[in-house]
Short mmCIF file of C-alpha atoms and ligand atoms in Angstrom, two decimals:
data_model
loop_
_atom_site.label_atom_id
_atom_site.label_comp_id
_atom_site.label_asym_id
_atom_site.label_seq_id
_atom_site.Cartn_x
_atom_site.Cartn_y
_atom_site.Cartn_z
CA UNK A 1 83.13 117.98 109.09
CA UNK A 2 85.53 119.55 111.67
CA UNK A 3 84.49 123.18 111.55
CA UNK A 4 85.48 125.52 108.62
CA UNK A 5 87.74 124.26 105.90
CA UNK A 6 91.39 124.94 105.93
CA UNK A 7 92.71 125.16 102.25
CA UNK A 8 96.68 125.78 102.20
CA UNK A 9 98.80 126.15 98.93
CA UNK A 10 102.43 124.67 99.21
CA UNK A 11 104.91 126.30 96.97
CA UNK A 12 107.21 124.01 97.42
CA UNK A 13 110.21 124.76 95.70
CA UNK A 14 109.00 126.96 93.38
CA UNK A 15 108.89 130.91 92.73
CA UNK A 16 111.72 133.76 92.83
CA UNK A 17 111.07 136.73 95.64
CA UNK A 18 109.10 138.65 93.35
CA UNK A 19 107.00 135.59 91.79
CA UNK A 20 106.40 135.00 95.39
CA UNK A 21 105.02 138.54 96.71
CA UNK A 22 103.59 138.97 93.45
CA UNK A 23 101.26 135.69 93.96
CA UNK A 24 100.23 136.62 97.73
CA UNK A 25 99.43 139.97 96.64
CA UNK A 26 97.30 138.51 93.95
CA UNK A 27 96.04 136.04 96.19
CA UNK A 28 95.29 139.20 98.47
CA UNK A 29 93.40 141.06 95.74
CA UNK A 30 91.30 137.94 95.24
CA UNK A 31 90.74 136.22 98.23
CA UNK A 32 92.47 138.24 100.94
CA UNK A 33 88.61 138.87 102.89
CA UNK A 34 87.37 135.04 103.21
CA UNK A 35 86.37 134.70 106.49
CA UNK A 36 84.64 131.34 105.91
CA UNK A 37 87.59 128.91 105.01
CA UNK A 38 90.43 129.06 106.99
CA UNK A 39 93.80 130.10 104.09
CA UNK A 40 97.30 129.95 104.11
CA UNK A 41 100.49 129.88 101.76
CA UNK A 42 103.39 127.73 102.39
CA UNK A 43 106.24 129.82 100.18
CA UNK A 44 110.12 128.75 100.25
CA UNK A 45 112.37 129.86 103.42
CA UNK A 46 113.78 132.73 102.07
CA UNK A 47 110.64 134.45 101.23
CA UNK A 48 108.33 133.88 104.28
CA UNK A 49 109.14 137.46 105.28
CA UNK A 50 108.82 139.23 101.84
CA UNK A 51 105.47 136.80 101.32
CA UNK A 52 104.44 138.04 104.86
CA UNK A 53 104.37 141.36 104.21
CA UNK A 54 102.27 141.25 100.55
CA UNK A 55 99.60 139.19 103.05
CA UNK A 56 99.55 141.81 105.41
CA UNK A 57 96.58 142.67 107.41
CA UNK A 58 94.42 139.56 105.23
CA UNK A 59 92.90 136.85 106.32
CA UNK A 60 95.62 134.51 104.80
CA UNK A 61 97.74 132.77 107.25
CA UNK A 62 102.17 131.87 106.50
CA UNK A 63 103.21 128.62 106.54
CA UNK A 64 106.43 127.00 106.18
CA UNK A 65 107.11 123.77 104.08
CA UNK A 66 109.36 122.29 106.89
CA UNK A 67 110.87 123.12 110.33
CA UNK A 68 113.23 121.88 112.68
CA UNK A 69 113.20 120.14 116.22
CA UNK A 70 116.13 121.69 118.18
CA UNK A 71 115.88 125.81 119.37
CA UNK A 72 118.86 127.16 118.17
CA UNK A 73 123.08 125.71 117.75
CA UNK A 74 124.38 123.75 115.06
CA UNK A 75 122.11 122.46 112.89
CA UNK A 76 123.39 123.62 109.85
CA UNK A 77 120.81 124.14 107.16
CA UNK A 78 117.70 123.85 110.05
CA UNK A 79 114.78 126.23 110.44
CA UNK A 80 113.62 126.30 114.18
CA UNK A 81 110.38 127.36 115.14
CA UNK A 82 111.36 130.56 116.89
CA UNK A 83 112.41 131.50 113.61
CA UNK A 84 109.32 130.97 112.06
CA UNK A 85 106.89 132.37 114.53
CA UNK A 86 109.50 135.62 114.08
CA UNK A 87 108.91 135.79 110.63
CA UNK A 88 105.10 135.75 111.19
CA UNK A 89 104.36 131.92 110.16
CA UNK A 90 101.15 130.36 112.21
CA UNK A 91 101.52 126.91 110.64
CA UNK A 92 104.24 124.58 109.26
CA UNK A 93 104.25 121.52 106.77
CA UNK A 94 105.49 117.94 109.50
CA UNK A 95 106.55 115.42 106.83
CA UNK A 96 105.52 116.14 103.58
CA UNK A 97 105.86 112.76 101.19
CA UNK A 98 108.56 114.38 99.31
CA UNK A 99 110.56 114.84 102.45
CA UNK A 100 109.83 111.62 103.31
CA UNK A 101 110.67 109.91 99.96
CA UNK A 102 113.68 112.04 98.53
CA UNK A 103 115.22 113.61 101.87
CA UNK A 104 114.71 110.24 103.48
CA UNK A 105 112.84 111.25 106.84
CA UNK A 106 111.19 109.30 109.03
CA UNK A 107 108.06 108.80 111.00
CA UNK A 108 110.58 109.31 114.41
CA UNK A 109 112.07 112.66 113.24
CA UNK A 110 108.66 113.99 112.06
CA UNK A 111 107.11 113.46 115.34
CA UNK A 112 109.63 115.38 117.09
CA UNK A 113 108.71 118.21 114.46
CA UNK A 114 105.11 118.16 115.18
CA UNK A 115 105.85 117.84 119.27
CA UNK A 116 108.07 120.69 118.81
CA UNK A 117 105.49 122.45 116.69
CA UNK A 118 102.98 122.49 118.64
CA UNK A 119 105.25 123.10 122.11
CA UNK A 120 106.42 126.61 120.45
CA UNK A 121 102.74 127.39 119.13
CA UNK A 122 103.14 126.47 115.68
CA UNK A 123 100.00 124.38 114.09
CA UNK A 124 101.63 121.60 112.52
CA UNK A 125 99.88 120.19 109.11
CA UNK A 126 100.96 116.13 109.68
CA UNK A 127 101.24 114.76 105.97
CA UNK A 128 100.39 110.91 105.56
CA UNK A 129 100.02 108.96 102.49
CA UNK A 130 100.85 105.81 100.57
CA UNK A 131 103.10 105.32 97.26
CA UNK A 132 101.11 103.30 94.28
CA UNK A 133 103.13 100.41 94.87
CA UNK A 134 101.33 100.05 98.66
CA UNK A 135 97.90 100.80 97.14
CA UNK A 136 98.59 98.10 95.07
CA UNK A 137 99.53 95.56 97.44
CA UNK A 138 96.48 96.89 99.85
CA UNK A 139 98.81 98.45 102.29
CA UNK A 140 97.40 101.64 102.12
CA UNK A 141 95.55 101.36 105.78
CA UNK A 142 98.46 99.75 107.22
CA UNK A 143 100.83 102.61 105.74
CA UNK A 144 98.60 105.45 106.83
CA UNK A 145 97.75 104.23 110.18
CA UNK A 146 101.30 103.45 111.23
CA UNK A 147 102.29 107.20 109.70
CA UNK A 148 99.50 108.63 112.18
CA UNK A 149 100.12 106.89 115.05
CA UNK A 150 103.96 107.15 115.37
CA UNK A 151 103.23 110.92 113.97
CA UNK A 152 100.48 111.98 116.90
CA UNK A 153 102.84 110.02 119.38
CA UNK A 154 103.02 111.70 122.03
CA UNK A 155 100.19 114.24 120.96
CA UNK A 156 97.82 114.77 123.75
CA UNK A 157 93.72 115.70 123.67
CA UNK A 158 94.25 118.62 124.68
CA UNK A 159 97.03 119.25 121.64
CA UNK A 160 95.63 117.52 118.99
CA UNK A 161 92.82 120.20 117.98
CA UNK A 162 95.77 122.18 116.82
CA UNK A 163 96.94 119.39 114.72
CA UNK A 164 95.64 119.44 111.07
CA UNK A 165 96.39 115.83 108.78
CA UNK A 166 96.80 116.06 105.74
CA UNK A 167 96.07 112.77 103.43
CA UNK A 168 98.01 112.60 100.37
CA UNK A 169 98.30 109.47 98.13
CA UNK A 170 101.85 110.00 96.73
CA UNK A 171 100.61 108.42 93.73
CA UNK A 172 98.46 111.46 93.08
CA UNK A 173 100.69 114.44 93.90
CA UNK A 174 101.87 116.60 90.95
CA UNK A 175 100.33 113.65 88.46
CA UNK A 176 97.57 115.09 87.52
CA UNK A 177 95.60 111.57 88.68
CA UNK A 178 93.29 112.64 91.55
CA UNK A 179 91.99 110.23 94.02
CA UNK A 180 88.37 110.05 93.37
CA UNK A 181 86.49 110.99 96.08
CA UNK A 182 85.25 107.97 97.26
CA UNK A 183 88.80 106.63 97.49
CA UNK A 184 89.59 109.90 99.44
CA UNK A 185 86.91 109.16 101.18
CA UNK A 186 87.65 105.77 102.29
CA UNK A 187 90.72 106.68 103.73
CA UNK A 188 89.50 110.03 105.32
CA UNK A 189 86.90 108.11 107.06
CA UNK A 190 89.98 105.20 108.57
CA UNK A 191 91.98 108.13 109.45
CA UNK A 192 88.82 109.41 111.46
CA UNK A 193 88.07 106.18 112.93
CA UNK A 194 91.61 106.18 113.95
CA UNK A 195 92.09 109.36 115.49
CA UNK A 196 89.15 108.17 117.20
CA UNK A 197 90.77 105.28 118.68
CA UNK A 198 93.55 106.98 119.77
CA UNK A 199 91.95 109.94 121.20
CA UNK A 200 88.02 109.69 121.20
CA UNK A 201 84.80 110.15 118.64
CA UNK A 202 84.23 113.54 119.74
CA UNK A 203 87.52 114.68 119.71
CA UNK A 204 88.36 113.06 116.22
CA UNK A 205 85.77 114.67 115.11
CA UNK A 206 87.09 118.01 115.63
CA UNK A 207 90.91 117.34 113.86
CA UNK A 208 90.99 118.93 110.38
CA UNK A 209 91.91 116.42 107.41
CA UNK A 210 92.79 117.93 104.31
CA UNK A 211 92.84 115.80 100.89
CA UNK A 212 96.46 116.75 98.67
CA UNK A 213 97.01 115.64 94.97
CA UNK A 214 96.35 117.10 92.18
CA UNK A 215 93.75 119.69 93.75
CA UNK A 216 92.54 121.99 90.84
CA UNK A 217 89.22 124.11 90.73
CA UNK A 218 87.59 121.69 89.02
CA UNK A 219 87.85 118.53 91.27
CA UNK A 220 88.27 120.72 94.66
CA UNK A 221 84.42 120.80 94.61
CA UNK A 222 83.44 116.86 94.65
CA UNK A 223 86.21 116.42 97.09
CA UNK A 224 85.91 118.92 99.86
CA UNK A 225 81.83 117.70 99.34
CA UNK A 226 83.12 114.38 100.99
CA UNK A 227 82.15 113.61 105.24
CA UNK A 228 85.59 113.28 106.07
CA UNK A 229 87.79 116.25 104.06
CA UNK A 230 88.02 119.60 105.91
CA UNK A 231 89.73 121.17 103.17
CA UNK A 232 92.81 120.82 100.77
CA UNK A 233 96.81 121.02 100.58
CA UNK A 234 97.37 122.37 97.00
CA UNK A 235 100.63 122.34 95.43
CA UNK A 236 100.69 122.80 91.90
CA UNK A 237 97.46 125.04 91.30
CA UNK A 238 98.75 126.87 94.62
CA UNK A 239 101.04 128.88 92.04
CA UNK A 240 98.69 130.63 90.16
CA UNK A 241 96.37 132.57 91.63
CA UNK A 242 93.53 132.17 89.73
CA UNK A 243 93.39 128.38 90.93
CA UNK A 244 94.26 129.20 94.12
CA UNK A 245 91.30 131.53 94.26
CA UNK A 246 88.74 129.23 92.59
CA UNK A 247 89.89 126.65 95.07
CA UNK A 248 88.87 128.38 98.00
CA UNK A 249 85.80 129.92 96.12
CA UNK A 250 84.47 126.27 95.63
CA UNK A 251 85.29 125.74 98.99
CA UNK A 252 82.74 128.78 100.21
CA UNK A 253 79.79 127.53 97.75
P1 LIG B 301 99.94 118.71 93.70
O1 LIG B 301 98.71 119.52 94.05
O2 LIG B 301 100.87 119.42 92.77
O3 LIG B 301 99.60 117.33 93.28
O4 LIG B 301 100.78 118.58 95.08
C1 LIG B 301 100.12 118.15 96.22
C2 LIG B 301 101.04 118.32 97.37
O5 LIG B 301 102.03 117.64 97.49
C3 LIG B 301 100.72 119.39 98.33
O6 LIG B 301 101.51 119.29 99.47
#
């Protein structure tokens, strides 16, 4: 376990401005004091400032589902991380699978958003994961591993604390089919091992991995239980705030 939890609710692209501030103040209400699991909401671009505001003085950190590599010019469409940090975000989303799958991005241009992250002092949240079709064919090491390393390139010791992964089997985001833990697990504990490799055991075993797909109260529990998962990226129970809330309260039992 790599110190406290870190459970953190993409929105994706979901909400309207006042679904949005509505949620974080509810999320506010509910778990707004937590000291003991490290929190934060990943809302749409255009409401990281109204969503920053309903957070206010909580314990409930902003993060942004994406960001950009350059500093400022023409990039139209691009977020950069100046931007962010101005808005009050501590964290941004390197890489999601959707990103990766429907935008087309690649292990190259995500690196230079997690170098450039963590340059400007944002945390980046590195996500890594295989489709079904990979699991299938055993791949999934191979797929993860290569999504790590070319991800972290560049990343040094001293960096990498900042770092969080998160592990996401593309197969089980917004399905409803949950890895089971043990198959979580499994890969938690490569991922480990590899960060290991690349950095060393002590060090490894400071890096944050959180487990995403299909994350509801009721599963958060036996998962976040596991050796190797520091916590959970939630996207779909991330918009209500109930299951938001009894994420994170499982995550204090
Ligand atoms: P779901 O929790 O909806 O499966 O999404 C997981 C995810 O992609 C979080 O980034």
């Amino acid at each position: 376990m790599a110190g406290k939890l870190f459970i953190a609710g993409n929105w994706k692209m979901n909400t309207s401005l006042s679904e949005a501030t509505a949620l974080a103040g509810a999320l506010v209400e509910k778990i707004g004091s937590v000291k003991t699991v490290d929190m934060a909401v990943c809302p749409p671009f255009p409401y990281l400032s109204g969503v920053k505001e309903a957070l206010g003085g909580s314990k409930i950190a902003l993060g942004a589902q994406d960001v950009f590599y350059e500093d400022s010019g023409a990039y139209t469409g691009e977020v950069s991380t100046e931007m962010l940090k101005d808005v009050g975000c501590s964290y941004a989303i390197c890489g999601h699978s959707e990103r990766r799958h429907v935008i087309g991005e690649t292990d190259e241009l995500i690196n230079r958003k997690v170098l450039k992250c963590i340059s400007d002092g944002i945390m980046p949240i590195l996500c890594v994961g295989e489709l079904l079709t990979q699991r299938q064919a055993n791949e999934t090491i191979d797929v993860v591993s290569r999504q790590i390393r070319l991800g972290l390139e560049g990343v040094s010791s001293a960096d990498i604390s900042g770092v969080t992964i998160a592990y996401e089997p593309v197969w089980a985001i917004g399905t409803g089919v949950t890895a089971t833990p043990d198959q979580a697990q499994e890969v938690h504990a490569m991922i480990r091992a590899l960060l290991g490799e690349i950095y060393d055991t002590p060090t490894a075993g400071g890096i944050r991995i959180q487990y995403g797909g299909s994350v509801k109260p009721d599963n958060a529990a036996e998962l976040m239980n596991c050796p190797d998962i520091d916590g959970a990226l939630v996207g779909g129970a991330s918009l209500k705030a109930d299951d938001f809330a009894g994420i994170v309260l499982e995550g204090i039992k």
